[in-house]
Tab-separated table of C-alpha atoms and ligand atoms in Angstrom:
chain	number	residue	atom	x	y	z
N	1474	MET	CA	54.752	151.765	53.077
N	1475	GLY	CA	58.017	150.301	51.820
N	1476	PHE	CA	58.433	148.230	48.683
N	1477	CYS	CA	58.969	144.556	49.524
N	1478	VAL	CA	60.656	141.905	47.453
N	1479	ALA	CA	59.691	138.652	49.192
N	1480	ILE	CA	61.944	135.683	48.525
N	1481	ASP	CA	60.933	132.325	49.930
N	1482	GLY	CA	62.236	128.842	49.327
N	1483	PRO	CA	63.805	125.749	50.864
N	1484	ALA	CA	67.106	125.500	52.729
N	1485	GLY	CA	70.190	125.985	50.614
N	1486	ALA	CA	68.476	127.397	47.518
N	1487	GLY	CA	70.822	130.390	47.704
N	1488	LYS	CA	68.252	132.832	49.036
N	1489	SER	CA	70.554	134.783	51.329
N	1490	THR	CA	73.407	135.138	48.818
N	1491	ILE	CA	70.999	136.245	46.116
N	1492	ALA	CA	68.917	138.481	48.397
N	1493	ARG	CA	72.049	140.229	49.652
N	1494	LEU	CA	73.286	140.945	46.124
N	1495	LEU	CA	69.865	142.003	44.903
N	1496	SER	CA	69.341	144.378	47.825
N	1497	LYS	CA	72.669	146.044	47.033
N	1498	GLU	CA	71.745	146.529	43.397
N	1499	LEU	CA	68.378	147.991	44.326
N	1500	SER	CA	69.708	149.999	47.309
N	1501	PHE	CA	67.102	148.289	49.497
N	1502	ILE	CA	67.881	146.860	52.930
N	1503	TYR	CA	68.280	143.116	53.246
N	1504	VAL	CA	66.276	141.361	55.947
N	1505	ASP	CA	67.316	137.779	56.589
N	1506	THR	CA	64.419	136.396	58.642
N	1507	GLY	CA	66.142	133.000	58.932
N	1508	ALA	CA	68.933	134.730	60.854
N	1509	MET	CA	66.397	136.040	63.363
N	1510	TYR	CA	65.031	132.535	63.952
N	1511	ARG	CA	68.589	131.235	64.129
N	1512	ALA	CA	69.433	133.716	66.907
N	1513	ILE	CA	66.521	132.393	68.979
N	1514	ALA	CA	67.587	128.761	68.444
N	1515	TYR	CA	71.151	129.690	69.325
N	1516	TYR	CA	69.968	131.064	72.662
N	1517	TYR	CA	68.486	127.677	73.587
N	1518	LEU	CA	71.493	125.689	72.390
N	1519	ARG	CA	73.887	127.907	74.278
N	1520	ASN	CA	71.874	127.574	77.466
N	1521	GLY	CA	71.598	123.818	77.162
N	1522	ILE	CA	67.826	123.867	76.628
N	1523	ASP	CA	66.379	120.991	74.609
N	1524	VAL	CA	64.782	122.627	71.539
N	1525	SER	CA	62.329	119.778	71.112
N	1526	ASP	CA	60.854	120.475	74.566
N	1527	GLU	CA	58.129	122.866	73.437
N	1528	GLU	CA	56.958	123.823	76.892
N	1529	LYS	CA	60.474	124.782	77.975
N	1530	VAL	CA	61.104	126.696	74.763
N	1531	ILE	CA	57.905	128.708	75.202
N	1532	GLY	CA	58.661	129.261	78.899
N	1533	LYS	CA	61.995	130.903	78.099
N	1534	LEU	CA	60.840	133.022	75.163
N	1535	ASP	CA	60.461	136.169	77.263
N	1536	GLU	CA	64.174	136.059	78.090
N	1537	ILE	CA	65.029	136.569	74.442
N	1538	ARG	CA	65.324	139.823	72.523
N	1539	VAL	CA	66.305	139.710	68.871
N	1540	ASN	CA	67.151	142.722	66.798
N	1541	ILE	CA	68.992	143.475	63.616
N	1542	GLU	CA	71.514	146.171	62.824
N	1543	TYR	CA	73.617	147.071	59.824
N	1544	ASP	CA	77.380	147.434	59.928
N	1545	GLU	CA	78.513	149.152	56.734
N	1546	GLY	CA	75.448	147.756	55.043
N	1547	VAL	CA	76.011	144.218	56.334
N	1548	LEU	CA	73.233	142.736	58.440
N	1549	GLN	CA	74.097	141.860	62.030
N	1550	VAL	CA	71.872	139.839	64.334
N	1551	ILE	CA	71.738	140.988	67.918
N	1552	LEU	CA	70.665	138.585	70.661
N	1553	ASN	CA	70.066	140.226	74.040
N	1554	GLY	CA	72.492	142.979	73.127
N	1555	GLU	CA	75.212	140.657	71.794
N	1556	ASN	CA	76.157	140.367	68.141
N	1557	VAL	CA	75.767	136.631	67.414
N	1558	SER	CA	76.105	136.808	63.617
N	1559	GLY	CA	79.273	134.720	63.701
N	1560	PHE	CA	77.724	131.813	65.616
N	1561	ILE	CA	74.449	131.068	63.896
N	1562	ARG	CA	75.471	129.597	60.550
N	1563	THR	CA	76.236	126.015	61.587
N	1564	GLN	CA	74.198	122.958	60.528
N	1565	GLU	CA	73.437	122.319	64.192
N	1566	VAL	CA	71.900	125.755	64.624
N	1567	GLY	CA	70.107	125.341	61.266
N	1568	PHE	CA	68.324	122.194	62.320
N	1569	ALA	CA	67.505	123.464	65.811
N	1570	THR	CA	66.083	126.584	64.141
N	1571	SER	CA	63.835	124.510	61.943
N	1572	THR	CA	62.581	122.753	65.092
N	1573	ILE	CA	61.795	125.850	67.167
N	1574	SER	CA	60.297	127.732	64.219
N	1575	LYS	CA	57.400	125.257	64.191
N	1576	ILE	CA	56.126	126.765	67.450
N	1577	PRO	CA	53.498	129.492	66.876
N	1578	ALA	CA	54.650	131.564	69.893
N	1579	VAL	CA	58.175	131.686	68.447
N	1580	ARG	CA	56.861	132.893	65.076
N	1581	GLU	CA	54.621	135.424	66.782
N	1582	LYS	CA	57.633	136.891	68.550
N	1583	LEU	CA	59.347	137.844	65.284
N	1584	LEU	CA	56.349	138.732	63.165
N	1585	ASP	CA	55.866	142.340	64.341
N	1586	LEU	CA	59.533	143.189	63.911
N	1587	GLN	CA	59.579	141.699	60.401
N	1588	ARG	CA	56.411	143.544	59.392
N	1589	GLU	CA	57.660	146.808	60.845
N	1590	LEU	CA	60.899	146.534	58.874
N	1591	ALA	CA	58.937	145.934	55.659
N	1592	GLU	CA	56.611	148.813	56.428
N	1593	LYS	CA	59.293	151.406	57.082
N	1594	ASN	CA	61.878	150.447	54.457
N	1595	ASN	CA	62.300	149.184	50.949
N	1596	VAL	CA	63.361	145.614	51.648
N	1597	VAL	CA	64.490	142.401	50.116
N	1598	MET	CA	63.250	139.947	52.737
N	1599	ASP	CA	63.941	136.235	52.588
N	1600	GLY	CA	62.593	133.291	54.546
N	1601	ARG	CA	59.925	130.616	54.295
N	1602	ASP	CA	56.669	132.520	54.810
N	1603	ILE	CA	57.334	136.076	53.645
N	1604	GLY	CA	55.028	136.018	50.628
N	1605	THR	CA	52.378	133.864	52.305
N	1606	CYS	CA	52.258	135.316	55.812
N	1607	VAL	CA	54.643	138.129	56.793
N	1608	VAL	CA	54.004	140.468	53.834
N	1609	PRO	CA	51.170	138.831	51.877
N	1610	ASP	CA	50.675	141.968	49.767
N	1611	ALA	CA	54.339	142.242	48.729
N	1612	PRO	CA	54.425	143.568	45.147
N	1613	VAL	CA	57.144	141.079	44.179
N	1614	LYS	CA	57.174	137.479	45.391
N	1615	ILE	CA	59.717	134.953	44.260
N	1616	PHE	CA	59.912	131.303	45.231
N	1617	LEU	CA	63.531	130.309	44.782
N	1618	THR	CA	64.295	126.636	44.675
N	1619	ALA	CA	66.829	124.110	43.352
N	1620	SER	CA	66.999	120.323	43.354
N	1621	THR	CA	68.037	118.718	46.650
N	1622	LEU	CA	71.195	117.373	45.062
N	1623	THR	CA	72.185	120.813	43.752
N	1624	ARG	CA	71.554	122.354	47.151
N	1625	ALA	CA	73.572	119.638	48.872
N	1626	GLU	CA	76.447	120.069	46.400
N	1627	ARG	CA	76.517	123.814	46.983
N	1628	ARG	CA	76.612	123.305	50.734
N	1629	TRP	CA	79.326	120.649	50.390
N	1630	LYS	CA	81.443	123.022	48.282
N	1631	GLU	CA	80.936	125.883	50.715
N	1632	LEU	CA	82.130	123.670	53.587
N	1633	LYS	CA	85.102	122.445	51.558
N	1634	GLU	CA	86.138	126.025	50.862
N	1635	ARG	CA	86.113	126.590	54.616
N	1636	GLY	CA	88.355	123.537	55.034
N	1637	ILE	CA	85.588	121.274	56.357
N	1638	GLU	CA	85.299	117.776	54.864
N	1639	ALA	CA	81.721	116.514	54.775
N	1640	ASP	CA	79.787	113.655	53.264
N	1641	LEU	CA	77.550	114.708	50.366
N	1642	SER	CA	74.818	112.152	50.976
N	1643	THR	CA	74.640	113.074	54.686
N	1644	ILE	CA	74.220	116.726	53.734
N	1645	GLU	CA	71.518	115.769	51.246
N	1646	GLU	CA	69.670	113.801	53.934
N	1647	GLU	CA	69.895	116.746	56.334
N	1648	ILE	CA	68.516	119.110	53.718
N	1649	LYS	CA	65.625	116.739	53.003
N	1650	ALA	CA	64.836	116.439	56.714
N	1651	ARG	CA	64.807	120.219	57.107
N	1652	ASP	CA	62.563	120.685	54.032
N	1653	GLU	CA	60.221	118.066	55.403
N	1654	GLN	CA	59.999	119.810	58.763
N	1655	ASP	CA	59.586	123.311	57.252
N	1656	MET	CA	56.918	122.216	54.751
N	1657	ASN	CA	54.843	120.107	57.113
N	1658	ARG	CA	54.491	122.339	60.137
N	1659	LYS	CA	51.036	123.702	60.931
N	1660	THR	CA	51.909	127.391	61.289
N	1661	ALA	CA	53.180	129.268	58.241
N	1662	PRO	CA	54.673	126.251	56.459
N	1663	LEU	CA	57.083	126.642	53.587
N	1664	ARG	CA	55.049	126.857	50.410
N	1665	GLN	CA	54.937	128.895	47.248
N	1666	ALA	CA	52.429	131.778	47.382
N	1667	GLU	CA	49.889	131.579	44.572
N	1668	ASP	CA	51.109	134.841	43.097
N	1669	ALA	CA	54.846	134.081	43.463
N	1670	VAL	CA	57.141	133.573	40.505
N	1671	LEU	CA	58.869	130.196	40.669
N	1672	LEU	CA	62.589	130.322	39.984
N	1673	ASP	CA	64.551	127.066	39.838
N	1674	SER	CA	68.232	127.926	40.173
N	1675	SER	CA	69.561	124.366	39.686
N	1676	ASP	CA	71.144	125.228	36.342
N	1677	MET	CA	71.657	128.933	36.896
N	1678	SER	CA	74.659	130.887	38.135
N	1679	ILE	CA	74.296	133.400	40.970
N	1680	GLU	CA	74.643	136.231	38.446
N	1681	GLU	CA	71.895	134.767	36.262
N	1682	VAL	CA	69.512	134.456	39.208
N	1683	VAL	CA	70.190	138.029	40.372
N	1684	SER	CA	69.707	139.368	36.883
N	1685	GLU	CA	66.437	137.466	36.429
N	1686	MET	CA	65.203	138.784	39.758
N	1687	LYS	CA	66.142	142.315	38.787
N	1688	ARG	CA	64.091	141.899	35.636
N	1689	ILE	CA	61.096	140.653	37.680
N	1690	VAL	CA	61.423	143.539	40.164
N	1691	GLY	CA	61.800	146.016	37.277
N	1692	GLU	CA	58.299	145.159	36.067
N	1693	LYS	CA	56.870	146.524	39.326
N	1694	TRP	CA	59.414	149.005	40.639
N	1695	ARG	CA	60.449	152.068	38.679
H	1454	LIG	O1	66.932	130.363	55.793
H	1454	LIG	P1	67.645	129.677	56.960
H	1454	LIG	O2	68.306	128.412	56.570
H	1454	LIG	O3	68.558	130.614	57.695
H	1454	LIG	O4	66.463	129.306	57.984
H	1454	LIG	C1	66.675	128.508	59.112
H	1454	LIG	C2	65.354	127.935	59.586
H	1454	LIG	O5	64.518	128.982	60.070
H	1454	LIG	C3	64.530	127.217	58.545
H	1454	LIG	O6	64.833	125.842	58.496
H	1454	LIG	C4	63.105	127.458	58.973
H	1454	LIG	C5	63.166	128.718	59.789
H	1454	LIG	N1	62.586	129.888	59.136
H	1454	LIG	C6	61.222	130.038	59.199
H	1454	LIG	O7	60.531	129.183	59.748
H	1454	LIG	N2	60.637	131.138	58.662
H	1454	LIG	C7	61.358	132.078	58.054
H	1454	LIG	N3	60.749	133.148	57.540
H	1454	LIG	C8	62.763	131.927	57.956
H	1454	LIG	C9	63.355	130.811	58.500
């Protein structure tokens, strides 16, 4: 049985940046479960399938194979044999992902792979339901959050650095809509596990969050 650090939280709280850095420091592998869901959503978008048409989405699920690989320690998402890591980070894919991830059959498809990864390796795994559903007995559970405005500002800055001008209030509205959808779905909704440590990163730097997480992990992992 591997040691699992489960990090859950809303969109844009910095989970993947933090989880990646933390996994490096601990020499654990990083499993980005959001990226797996994103690859599935990307399949539908690319094939012109309406992601809100549940019946169609379920009907095409068997055509999809998602896997992850590591290239020099960096996680790569493989969709039907193709590395799609470079295509899944857009807002469009993000929202479509939130929509398809409400469907139980979609979640079921990824659950075994996620559990197997946590069983065979020491992992830092991030998502929405890791501590509540995927690895409920994870020895370390952290719920990482930040105010919606902070999350929107971070996203806005990230886009600006990539040369993309965006409207802050639109981003904030999109983040709120995604939170709403992730928290209110019936299957494995986003919520803090009872035994998770709540970490609000609104006024913390990335380094401070990583260091606090290392301290939390250090209480359980020696
Ligand atoms: O963490 P992210 O932004 O890459 O996740 C994209 C979407 O995937 C998110 O809005 C909800 C869904 N997701 C999920 O339902 N369960 C997970 N464990 C991870 C992501």
